[in-house]
Short mmCIF file of N, CA, C and O in Angstrom, two decimals:
data_model
loop_
_atom_site.label_atom_id
_atom_site.label_comp_id
_atom_site.label_asym_id
_atom_site.label_seq_id
_atom_site.Cartn_x
_atom_site.Cartn_y
_atom_site.Cartn_z
N MET A 974 7.84 15.25 25.35
CA MET A 974 7.80 15.98 24.09
C MET A 974 8.81 15.36 23.11
O MET A 974 9.94 15.09 23.47
N ARG A 975 8.39 15.17 21.89
CA ARG A 975 9.26 14.59 20.87
C ARG A 975 10.08 15.67 20.19
O ARG A 975 9.60 16.75 19.88
N THR A 976 11.33 15.33 19.94
CA THR A 976 12.22 16.23 19.21
C THR A 976 12.03 15.97 17.72
O THR A 976 12.05 14.83 17.28
N ILE A 977 11.84 17.04 16.98
CA ILE A 977 11.67 16.91 15.54
C ILE A 977 13.01 17.21 14.88
O ILE A 977 13.61 18.25 15.11
N THR A 978 13.44 16.25 14.07
CA THR A 978 14.71 16.40 13.36
C THR A 978 14.44 16.28 11.86
O THR A 978 13.36 15.86 11.43
N TYR A 979 15.45 16.63 11.10
CA TYR A 979 15.35 16.48 9.65
C TYR A 979 15.06 15.02 9.29
O TYR A 979 14.22 14.74 8.45
N GLU A 980 15.77 14.10 9.93
CA GLU A 980 15.58 12.68 9.64
C GLU A 980 14.18 12.20 10.01
O GLU A 980 13.59 11.40 9.30
N SER A 981 13.63 12.70 11.12
CA SER A 981 12.28 12.28 11.49
C SER A 981 11.26 12.85 10.50
O SER A 981 10.26 12.20 10.18
N LEU A 982 11.51 14.04 9.99
CA LEU A 982 10.63 14.62 8.96
C LEU A 982 10.71 13.83 7.66
O LEU A 982 9.70 13.62 6.98
N ARG A 983 11.93 13.38 7.30
CA ARG A 983 12.08 12.55 6.11
C ARG A 983 11.31 11.24 6.26
O ARG A 983 10.65 10.80 5.32
N ALA A 984 11.39 10.63 7.43
CA ALA A 984 10.66 9.39 7.68
C ALA A 984 9.16 9.63 7.61
O ALA A 984 8.42 8.83 7.03
N GLU A 985 8.71 10.73 8.17
CA GLU A 985 7.28 11.07 8.14
C GLU A 985 6.82 11.30 6.69
O GLU A 985 5.75 10.86 6.29
N HIS A 986 7.64 11.99 5.91
CA HIS A 986 7.31 12.24 4.51
C HIS A 986 7.22 10.93 3.72
O HIS A 986 6.30 10.71 2.93
N ALA A 987 8.18 10.04 3.95
CA ALA A 987 8.17 8.74 3.28
C ALA A 987 6.92 7.95 3.67
O ALA A 987 6.29 7.32 2.83
N TRP A 988 6.56 8.03 4.95
CA TRP A 988 5.35 7.34 5.42
C TRP A 988 4.11 7.90 4.71
O TRP A 988 3.24 7.14 4.28
N MET A 989 4.04 9.22 4.58
CA MET A 989 2.88 9.83 3.90
C MET A 989 2.80 9.38 2.45
O MET A 989 1.71 9.08 1.94
N ILE A 990 3.92 9.30 1.77
CA ILE A 990 3.94 8.90 0.36
C ILE A 990 3.50 7.45 0.20
O ILE A 990 2.64 7.14 -0.62
N VAL A 991 4.09 6.55 0.98
CA VAL A 991 3.74 5.14 0.84
C VAL A 991 2.29 4.91 1.28
O VAL A 991 1.58 4.10 0.69
N SER A 992 1.83 5.64 2.28
CA SER A 992 0.43 5.52 2.71
C SER A 992 -0.52 5.97 1.60
O SER A 992 -1.56 5.34 1.36
N ASP A 993 -0.17 7.07 0.94
CA ASP A 993 -0.97 7.56 -0.18
C ASP A 993 -1.01 6.52 -1.30
O ASP A 993 -2.06 6.25 -1.89
N GLN A 994 0.13 5.91 -1.59
CA GLN A 994 0.18 4.88 -2.63
C GLN A 994 -0.69 3.68 -2.25
O GLN A 994 -1.38 3.13 -3.10
N LEU A 995 -0.64 3.28 -0.98
CA LEU A 995 -1.47 2.16 -0.54
C LEU A 995 -2.95 2.50 -0.64
O LEU A 995 -3.76 1.65 -1.03
N GLN A 996 -3.31 3.74 -0.33
CA GLN A 996 -4.70 4.16 -0.46
C GLN A 996 -5.12 4.14 -1.93
O GLN A 996 -6.23 3.72 -2.26
N GLN A 997 -4.23 4.55 -2.81
CA GLN A 997 -4.53 4.49 -4.24
C GLN A 997 -4.74 3.05 -4.69
O GLN A 997 -5.64 2.77 -5.48
N ARG A 998 -3.92 2.12 -4.20
CA ARG A 998 -4.10 0.71 -4.57
C ARG A 998 -5.42 0.18 -4.03
O ARG A 998 -6.11 -0.59 -4.70
N ASN A 999 -5.78 0.61 -2.82
CA ASN A 999 -7.07 0.21 -2.26
C ASN A 999 -8.21 0.69 -3.16
O ASN A 999 -9.15 -0.06 -3.44
N ASN A 1000 -8.11 1.92 -3.63
CA ASN A 1000 -9.13 2.47 -4.54
C ASN A 1000 -9.16 1.72 -5.86
O ASN A 1000 -10.24 1.43 -6.40
N VAL A 1001 -7.98 1.41 -6.40
CA VAL A 1001 -7.91 0.65 -7.66
C VAL A 1001 -8.56 -0.72 -7.46
O VAL A 1001 -9.34 -1.17 -8.32
N LEU A 1002 -8.26 -1.37 -6.35
CA LEU A 1002 -8.86 -2.68 -6.09
C LEU A 1002 -10.38 -2.58 -5.97
O LEU A 1002 -11.10 -3.40 -6.53
N ALA A 1003 -10.87 -1.57 -5.26
CA ALA A 1003 -12.32 -1.40 -5.09
C ALA A 1003 -13.00 -1.18 -6.45
O ALA A 1003 -14.01 -1.81 -6.75
N LYS A 1004 -12.42 -0.32 -7.27
CA LYS A 1004 -12.99 -0.06 -8.60
C LYS A 1004 -12.86 -1.28 -9.50
O LYS A 1004 -13.76 -1.58 -10.29
N GLY A 1005 -11.73 -1.99 -9.38
CA GLY A 1005 -11.54 -3.21 -10.17
C GLY A 1005 -12.55 -4.29 -9.81
O GLY A 1005 -13.08 -4.97 -10.68
N ILE A 1006 -12.82 -4.42 -8.52
CA ILE A 1006 -13.83 -5.39 -8.07
C ILE A 1006 -15.18 -5.05 -8.68
O ILE A 1006 -15.86 -5.91 -9.24
N SER A 1007 -15.56 -3.78 -8.57
CA SER A 1007 -16.84 -3.34 -9.14
C SER A 1007 -16.90 -3.60 -10.64
O SER A 1007 -17.92 -4.06 -11.16
N HIS A 1008 -15.81 -3.31 -11.32
CA HIS A 1008 -15.75 -3.52 -12.77
C HIS A 1008 -15.91 -5.00 -13.11
O HIS A 1008 -16.66 -5.36 -14.03
N MET A 1009 -15.20 -5.85 -12.39
CA MET A 1009 -15.23 -7.29 -12.68
C MET A 1009 -16.58 -7.93 -12.29
O MET A 1009 -16.99 -8.90 -12.92
N GLU A 1010 -17.24 -7.38 -11.31
CA GLU A 1010 -18.53 -7.93 -10.87
C GLU A 1010 -19.64 -7.70 -11.89
O GLU A 1010 -20.67 -8.37 -11.82
N ARG A 1011 -19.45 -6.81 -12.82
CA ARG A 1011 -20.48 -6.54 -13.83
C ARG A 1011 -20.71 -7.72 -14.77
O ARG A 1011 -21.79 -7.84 -15.35
N ASP A 1012 -19.69 -8.54 -14.93
CA ASP A 1012 -19.79 -9.70 -15.82
C ASP A 1012 -19.71 -10.97 -14.98
O ASP A 1012 -18.69 -11.21 -14.34
N PRO A 1013 -20.77 -11.80 -14.99
CA PRO A 1013 -20.76 -13.02 -14.18
C PRO A 1013 -19.56 -13.93 -14.47
O PRO A 1013 -19.08 -14.63 -13.57
N ALA A 1014 -19.06 -13.89 -15.68
CA ALA A 1014 -17.90 -14.72 -16.02
C ALA A 1014 -16.63 -14.24 -15.32
O ALA A 1014 -15.66 -15.00 -15.20
N GLU A 1015 -16.63 -13.01 -14.86
CA GLU A 1015 -15.45 -12.42 -14.22
C GLU A 1015 -15.51 -12.48 -12.70
O GLU A 1015 -14.64 -11.93 -12.01
N LEU A 1016 -16.53 -13.13 -12.14
CA LEU A 1016 -16.66 -13.21 -10.69
C LEU A 1016 -15.47 -13.88 -10.00
O LEU A 1016 -15.08 -13.45 -8.91
N PRO A 1017 -14.86 -14.92 -10.60
CA PRO A 1017 -13.67 -15.48 -9.94
C PRO A 1017 -12.54 -14.44 -9.79
O PRO A 1017 -11.87 -14.40 -8.76
N MET A 1018 -12.35 -13.60 -10.79
CA MET A 1018 -11.32 -12.56 -10.69
C MET A 1018 -11.75 -11.49 -9.68
O MET A 1018 -10.91 -10.99 -8.92
N ALA A 1019 -13.02 -11.17 -9.65
CA ALA A 1019 -13.51 -10.21 -8.65
C ALA A 1019 -13.24 -10.75 -7.25
O ALA A 1019 -12.81 -10.01 -6.35
N SER A 1020 -13.45 -12.03 -7.07
CA SER A 1020 -13.19 -12.66 -5.78
C SER A 1020 -11.70 -12.59 -5.43
O SER A 1020 -11.33 -12.32 -4.29
N ARG A 1021 -10.87 -12.82 -6.40
CA ARG A 1021 -9.41 -12.75 -6.19
C ARG A 1021 -9.01 -11.34 -5.77
O ARG A 1021 -8.19 -11.16 -4.87
N LEU A 1022 -9.58 -10.35 -6.43
CA LEU A 1022 -9.27 -8.96 -6.08
C LEU A 1022 -9.79 -8.62 -4.68
O LEU A 1022 -9.15 -7.87 -3.93
N MET A 1023 -10.94 -9.19 -4.31
CA MET A 1023 -11.47 -8.98 -2.96
C MET A 1023 -10.51 -9.54 -1.91
O MET A 1023 -10.28 -8.91 -0.87
N MET A 1024 -9.96 -10.71 -2.18
CA MET A 1024 -9.00 -11.31 -1.25
C MET A 1024 -7.74 -10.45 -1.15
O MET A 1024 -7.19 -10.27 -0.06
N LEU A 1025 -7.30 -9.92 -2.26
CA LEU A 1025 -6.12 -9.06 -2.26
C LEU A 1025 -6.40 -7.78 -1.46
O LEU A 1025 -5.57 -7.34 -0.66
N ARG A 1026 -7.59 -7.22 -1.63
CA ARG A 1026 -7.96 -6.02 -0.88
C ARG A 1026 -8.07 -6.33 0.61
O ARG A 1026 -7.66 -5.52 1.45
N TYR A 1027 -8.61 -7.48 0.94
CA TYR A 1027 -8.71 -7.90 2.34
C TYR A 1027 -7.30 -8.01 2.94
O TYR A 1027 -7.05 -7.55 4.05
N HIS A 1028 -6.38 -8.63 2.20
CA HIS A 1028 -5.00 -8.75 2.65
C HIS A 1028 -4.39 -7.36 2.89
O HIS A 1028 -3.72 -7.14 3.91
N LEU A 1029 -4.63 -6.45 1.98
CA LEU A 1029 -4.12 -5.09 2.12
C LEU A 1029 -4.66 -4.45 3.40
O LEU A 1029 -3.90 -3.93 4.22
N LYS A 1030 -5.96 -4.51 3.59
CA LYS A 1030 -6.57 -3.86 4.75
C LYS A 1030 -6.13 -4.49 6.07
O LYS A 1030 -5.83 -3.78 7.04
N MET A 1031 -6.08 -5.81 6.13
CA MET A 1031 -5.69 -6.48 7.37
C MET A 1031 -4.21 -6.23 7.67
O MET A 1031 -3.84 -6.02 8.83
N SER A 1032 -3.37 -6.25 6.67
CA SER A 1032 -1.95 -5.98 6.88
C SER A 1032 -1.73 -4.56 7.36
O SER A 1032 -0.94 -4.31 8.28
N LEU A 1033 -2.45 -3.62 6.76
CA LEU A 1033 -2.36 -2.23 7.20
C LEU A 1033 -2.81 -2.07 8.64
O LEU A 1033 -2.18 -1.35 9.42
N ARG A 1034 -3.89 -2.72 8.98
CA ARG A 1034 -4.41 -2.64 10.34
C ARG A 1034 -3.36 -3.16 11.34
O ARG A 1034 -3.09 -2.52 12.36
N GLN A 1035 -2.76 -4.29 11.01
CA GLN A 1035 -1.76 -4.88 11.90
C GLN A 1035 -0.53 -3.98 12.03
O GLN A 1035 -0.04 -3.72 13.13
N LEU A 1036 -0.03 -3.49 10.90
CA LEU A 1036 1.15 -2.63 10.93
C LEU A 1036 0.87 -1.32 11.67
O LEU A 1036 1.72 -0.80 12.41
N THR A 1037 -0.33 -0.79 11.52
CA THR A 1037 -0.70 0.44 12.20
C THR A 1037 -0.80 0.23 13.70
O THR A 1037 -0.33 1.07 14.49
N GLN A 1038 -1.37 -0.88 14.12
CA GLN A 1038 -1.45 -1.18 15.55
C GLN A 1038 -0.06 -1.30 16.15
O GLN A 1038 0.21 -0.78 17.24
N GLU A 1039 0.84 -1.97 15.45
CA GLU A 1039 2.22 -2.11 15.94
C GLU A 1039 2.91 -0.75 16.04
O GLU A 1039 3.61 -0.47 17.02
N ALA A 1040 2.69 0.10 15.05
CA ALA A 1040 3.31 1.42 15.06
C ALA A 1040 2.76 2.28 16.20
O ALA A 1040 3.50 3.03 16.83
N ARG A 1041 1.47 2.16 16.47
CA ARG A 1041 0.88 2.92 17.58
C ARG A 1041 1.44 2.48 18.92
O ARG A 1041 1.67 3.31 19.80
N LYS A 1042 1.66 1.20 19.08
CA LYS A 1042 2.26 0.70 20.33
C LYS A 1042 3.65 1.29 20.51
O LYS A 1042 4.03 1.69 21.61
N GLN A 1043 4.42 1.33 19.42
CA GLN A 1043 5.77 1.90 19.48
C GLN A 1043 5.73 3.38 19.84
O GLN A 1043 6.57 3.87 20.58
N ALA A 1044 4.74 4.09 19.32
CA ALA A 1044 4.64 5.53 19.55
C ALA A 1044 4.29 5.86 20.99
O ALA A 1044 4.54 6.99 21.44
N LEU A 1045 3.74 4.92 21.73
CA LEU A 1045 3.38 5.16 23.13
C LEU A 1045 4.59 5.18 24.06
O LEU A 1045 4.50 5.70 25.17
N VAL A 1046 5.69 4.62 23.60
CA VAL A 1046 6.91 4.60 24.42
C VAL A 1046 7.51 6.00 24.40
O VAL A 1046 7.91 6.48 23.35
N PRO A 1047 7.56 6.67 25.56
CA PRO A 1047 8.07 8.04 25.57
C PRO A 1047 9.56 8.10 25.28
O PRO A 1047 10.35 7.34 25.83
N GLU A 1048 9.92 9.01 24.39
CA GLU A 1048 11.31 9.27 24.04
C GLU A 1048 12.15 8.01 23.84
O GLU A 1048 13.20 7.84 24.46
N ASP A 1049 11.67 7.16 23.01
CA ASP A 1049 12.41 5.95 22.66
C ASP A 1049 13.59 6.36 21.78
O ASP A 1049 13.39 6.95 20.71
N PRO A 1050 14.82 6.05 22.19
CA PRO A 1050 15.98 6.46 21.38
C PRO A 1050 16.03 5.75 20.03
O PRO A 1050 16.72 6.19 19.12
N ASP A 1051 15.27 4.68 19.90
CA ASP A 1051 15.24 3.90 18.66
C ASP A 1051 14.04 4.26 17.78
O ASP A 1051 13.75 3.58 16.82
N ARG A 1052 13.36 5.35 18.13
CA ARG A 1052 12.12 5.72 17.43
C ARG A 1052 12.31 5.93 15.92
O ARG A 1052 11.51 5.47 15.12
N LEU A 1053 13.37 6.61 15.54
CA LEU A 1053 13.61 6.88 14.12
C LEU A 1053 13.81 5.57 13.36
O LEU A 1053 13.24 5.39 12.28
N HIS A 1054 14.56 4.68 13.93
CA HIS A 1054 14.75 3.37 13.31
C HIS A 1054 13.41 2.66 13.16
O HIS A 1054 13.12 2.05 12.12
N GLN A 1055 12.58 2.73 14.18
CA GLN A 1055 11.26 2.09 14.14
C GLN A 1055 10.37 2.74 13.08
O GLN A 1055 9.61 2.06 12.40
N GLN A 1056 10.46 4.07 12.93
CA GLN A 1056 9.69 4.76 11.89
C GLN A 1056 10.08 4.24 10.51
O GLN A 1056 9.22 3.96 9.68
N TRP A 1057 11.39 4.14 10.26
CA TRP A 1057 11.85 3.68 8.96
C TRP A 1057 11.48 2.22 8.75
O TRP A 1057 11.13 1.82 7.63
N LEU A 1058 11.54 1.42 9.79
CA LEU A 1058 11.14 0.03 9.68
C LEU A 1058 9.67 -0.07 9.26
O LEU A 1058 9.31 -0.85 8.37
N HIS A 1059 8.83 0.76 9.86
CA HIS A 1059 7.40 0.78 9.52
C HIS A 1059 7.21 1.20 8.06
O HIS A 1059 6.42 0.59 7.33
N VAL A 1060 7.94 2.22 7.62
CA VAL A 1060 7.85 2.68 6.22
C VAL A 1060 8.23 1.55 5.28
O VAL A 1060 7.56 1.29 4.28
N HIS A 1061 9.31 0.84 5.60
CA HIS A 1061 9.76 -0.24 4.73
C HIS A 1061 8.78 -1.42 4.74
O HIS A 1061 8.60 -2.07 3.70
N GLN A 1062 8.14 -1.67 5.87
CA GLN A 1062 7.11 -2.72 5.91
C GLN A 1062 5.92 -2.32 5.03
O GLN A 1062 5.38 -3.15 4.30
N LEU A 1063 5.53 -1.06 5.08
CA LEU A 1063 4.45 -0.58 4.23
C LEU A 1063 4.84 -0.66 2.76
O LEU A 1063 4.03 -1.04 1.91
N PHE A 1064 6.08 -0.30 2.46
CA PHE A 1064 6.55 -0.38 1.09
C PHE A 1064 6.56 -1.82 0.59
O PHE A 1064 6.21 -2.10 -0.55
N PHE A 1065 6.97 -2.75 1.45
CA PHE A 1065 6.94 -4.17 1.09
C PHE A 1065 5.51 -4.60 0.78
O PHE A 1065 5.26 -5.32 -0.20
N LEU A 1066 4.56 -4.16 1.59
CA LEU A 1066 3.15 -4.46 1.33
C LEU A 1066 2.71 -3.87 -0.01
O LEU A 1066 2.04 -4.54 -0.80
N LEU A 1067 3.12 -2.66 -0.30
CA LEU A 1067 2.81 -2.03 -1.58
C LEU A 1067 3.35 -2.86 -2.74
O LEU A 1067 2.65 -3.10 -3.72
N ARG A 1068 4.58 -3.32 -2.60
CA ARG A 1068 5.17 -4.15 -3.66
C ARG A 1068 4.42 -5.47 -3.83
O ARG A 1068 4.24 -5.94 -4.94
N GLN A 1069 3.99 -6.06 -2.71
CA GLN A 1069 3.20 -7.30 -2.78
C GLN A 1069 1.90 -7.06 -3.55
O GLN A 1069 1.54 -7.85 -4.43
N ILE A 1070 1.22 -5.99 -3.23
CA ILE A 1070 -0.05 -5.67 -3.88
C ILE A 1070 0.19 -5.42 -5.37
O ILE A 1070 -0.54 -5.94 -6.23
N ASP A 1071 1.22 -4.66 -5.69
CA ASP A 1071 1.55 -4.39 -7.10
C ASP A 1071 1.86 -5.68 -7.86
O ASP A 1071 1.41 -5.87 -8.99
N THR A 1072 2.62 -6.56 -7.24
CA THR A 1072 2.98 -7.83 -7.88
C THR A 1072 1.74 -8.67 -8.15
O THR A 1072 1.58 -9.22 -9.25
N GLU A 1073 0.86 -8.75 -7.18
CA GLU A 1073 -0.36 -9.55 -7.35
C GLU A 1073 -1.31 -8.93 -8.38
O GLU A 1073 -1.93 -9.65 -9.15
N LEU A 1074 -1.42 -7.61 -8.37
CA LEU A 1074 -2.25 -6.95 -9.38
C LEU A 1074 -1.69 -7.18 -10.78
O LEU A 1074 -2.45 -7.43 -11.73
N LYS A 1075 -0.38 -7.11 -10.90
CA LYS A 1075 0.26 -7.33 -12.20
C LYS A 1075 0.02 -8.77 -12.66
O LYS A 1075 -0.32 -9.02 -13.82
N ARG A 1076 0.20 -9.72 -11.75
CA ARG A 1076 -0.01 -11.13 -12.08
C ARG A 1076 -1.46 -11.36 -12.51
O ARG A 1076 -1.72 -12.03 -13.52
N ALA A 1077 -2.41 -10.81 -11.77
CA ALA A 1077 -3.82 -10.98 -12.10
C ALA A 1077 -4.15 -10.36 -13.45
O ALA A 1077 -4.89 -10.95 -14.25
N SER A 1078 -3.58 -9.19 -13.73
CA SER A 1078 -3.88 -8.53 -15.02
C SER A 1078 -3.27 -9.29 -16.19
O SER A 1078 -3.81 -9.26 -17.30
N HIS A 1079 -2.16 -9.99 -15.96
CA HIS A 1079 -1.57 -10.80 -17.03
C HIS A 1079 -2.42 -12.04 -17.31
O HIS A 1079 -2.41 -12.56 -18.43
N GLU A 1080 -3.14 -12.48 -16.31
CA GLU A 1080 -3.95 -13.69 -16.46
C GLU A 1080 -5.37 -13.41 -16.95
O GLU A 1080 -6.08 -14.35 -17.32
N ASN A 1081 -5.78 -12.14 -16.94
CA ASN A 1081 -7.17 -11.83 -17.27
C ASN A 1081 -7.22 -10.63 -18.22
O ASN A 1081 -6.84 -9.53 -17.85
N ASP A 1082 -7.74 -10.88 -19.44
CA ASP A 1082 -7.79 -9.82 -20.46
C ASP A 1082 -8.68 -8.65 -20.05
O ASP A 1082 -8.34 -7.49 -20.30
N THR A 1083 -9.80 -8.94 -19.42
CA THR A 1083 -10.73 -7.88 -19.00
C THR A 1083 -10.07 -6.96 -17.98
O THR A 1083 -10.14 -5.74 -18.09
N LEU A 1084 -9.43 -7.57 -17.00
CA LEU A 1084 -8.74 -6.78 -15.97
C LEU A 1084 -7.59 -6.00 -16.59
O LEU A 1084 -7.40 -4.81 -16.29
N ARG A 1085 -6.83 -6.63 -17.47
CA ARG A 1085 -5.70 -5.96 -18.11
C ARG A 1085 -6.16 -4.74 -18.90
O ARG A 1085 -5.60 -3.65 -18.77
N SER A 1086 -7.20 -4.89 -19.71
CA SER A 1086 -7.65 -3.75 -20.52
C SER A 1086 -8.22 -2.64 -19.63
O SER A 1086 -8.02 -1.45 -19.90
N TRP A 1087 -8.89 -3.02 -18.53
CA TRP A 1087 -9.41 -2.01 -17.62
C TRP A 1087 -8.25 -1.28 -16.94
O TRP A 1087 -8.25 -0.05 -16.84
N MET A 1088 -7.25 -2.02 -16.48
CA MET A 1088 -6.10 -1.38 -15.81
C MET A 1088 -5.31 -0.50 -16.77
O MET A 1088 -4.80 0.54 -16.38
N ASP A 1089 -5.23 -0.92 -18.04
CA ASP A 1089 -4.54 -0.11 -19.04
C ASP A 1089 -5.26 1.22 -19.27
O ASP A 1089 -4.64 2.21 -19.67
N SER A 1090 -6.56 1.24 -19.00
CA SER A 1090 -7.34 2.47 -19.20
C SER A 1090 -7.17 3.46 -18.05
O SER A 1090 -7.56 4.62 -18.17
N LEU A 1091 -6.60 3.01 -16.93
CA LEU A 1091 -6.39 3.90 -15.79
C LEU A 1091 -5.30 4.92 -16.11
O LEU A 1091 -4.40 4.66 -16.89
N GLU A 1092 -5.37 6.04 -15.44
CA GLU A 1092 -4.31 7.04 -15.59
C GLU A 1092 -3.02 6.48 -15.01
O GLU A 1092 -3.03 5.86 -13.95
N GLY A 1093 -1.92 6.73 -15.67
CA GLY A 1093 -0.63 6.24 -15.21
C GLY A 1093 -0.22 6.75 -13.85
O GLY A 1093 0.42 6.06 -13.07
N ARG A 1094 -0.62 7.97 -13.51
CA ARG A 1094 -0.19 8.55 -12.23
C ARG A 1094 -0.79 7.83 -11.04
O ARG A 1094 -0.24 7.83 -9.95
N VAL A 1095 -1.95 7.21 -11.23
CA VAL A 1095 -2.59 6.50 -10.13
C VAL A 1095 -1.80 5.27 -9.77
O VAL A 1095 -1.80 4.82 -8.63
N TYR A 1096 -1.07 4.75 -10.72
CA TYR A 1096 -0.39 3.48 -10.51
C TYR A 1096 1.12 3.61 -10.61
O TYR A 1096 1.80 2.77 -11.11
N ARG A 1097 1.64 4.73 -10.12
CA ARG A 1097 3.09 4.90 -10.18
C ARG A 1097 3.76 4.22 -8.98
O ARG A 1097 3.13 3.92 -7.99
N SER A 1098 5.02 4.01 -9.10
CA SER A 1098 5.77 3.38 -8.02
C SER A 1098 6.23 4.42 -7.01
O SER A 1098 6.60 5.52 -7.36
N ALA A 1099 6.16 4.05 -5.73
CA ALA A 1099 6.62 4.95 -4.68
C ALA A 1099 8.12 4.86 -4.47
O ALA A 1099 8.68 5.62 -3.69
N LEU A 1100 8.78 3.98 -5.16
CA LEU A 1100 10.20 3.76 -4.94
C LEU A 1100 11.01 5.02 -5.11
O LEU A 1100 11.92 5.31 -4.33
N VAL A 1101 10.67 5.84 -6.10
CA VAL A 1101 11.41 7.06 -6.36
C VAL A 1101 11.39 7.96 -5.13
O VAL A 1101 12.39 8.58 -4.78
N HIS A 1102 10.25 8.04 -4.46
CA HIS A 1102 10.11 8.94 -3.32
C HIS A 1102 10.77 8.41 -2.07
O HIS A 1102 11.07 9.16 -1.16
N LEU A 1103 10.99 7.10 -2.01
CA LEU A 1103 11.54 6.52 -0.80
C LEU A 1103 13.05 6.43 -0.80
O LEU A 1103 13.65 6.08 0.20
N ASN A 1104 13.67 6.75 -1.91
CA ASN A 1104 15.14 6.68 -1.96
C ASN A 1104 15.75 7.97 -1.48
O ASN A 1104 15.24 9.01 -1.54
#
């Protein structure tokens, strides 16, 4: 049986927030791909967004598998540290995705204007919640 502490709840909360943010980025990428695919001239950017989404999904899959392996170890005294490590790895992935989306939108007017039309709350930074 796992002991629940304030610190483990904080780590779980941080994980939920960064996971939600990553899911939002996945949705933004999916919608962005669909938007860019409407214009044949924008297919190279749609392809770039597809690669970014693939990177997001594969990285998440790998990090999740690693976290599940760690969770199988009964009463690991280092579990809290491992939880925070996982949260920070997810946050690093989020920052990578944000950086690449920002770079792509600076290079492409269609993508930039579409992203500017999104609600600001969908694209907020999780940093505030993780501190």
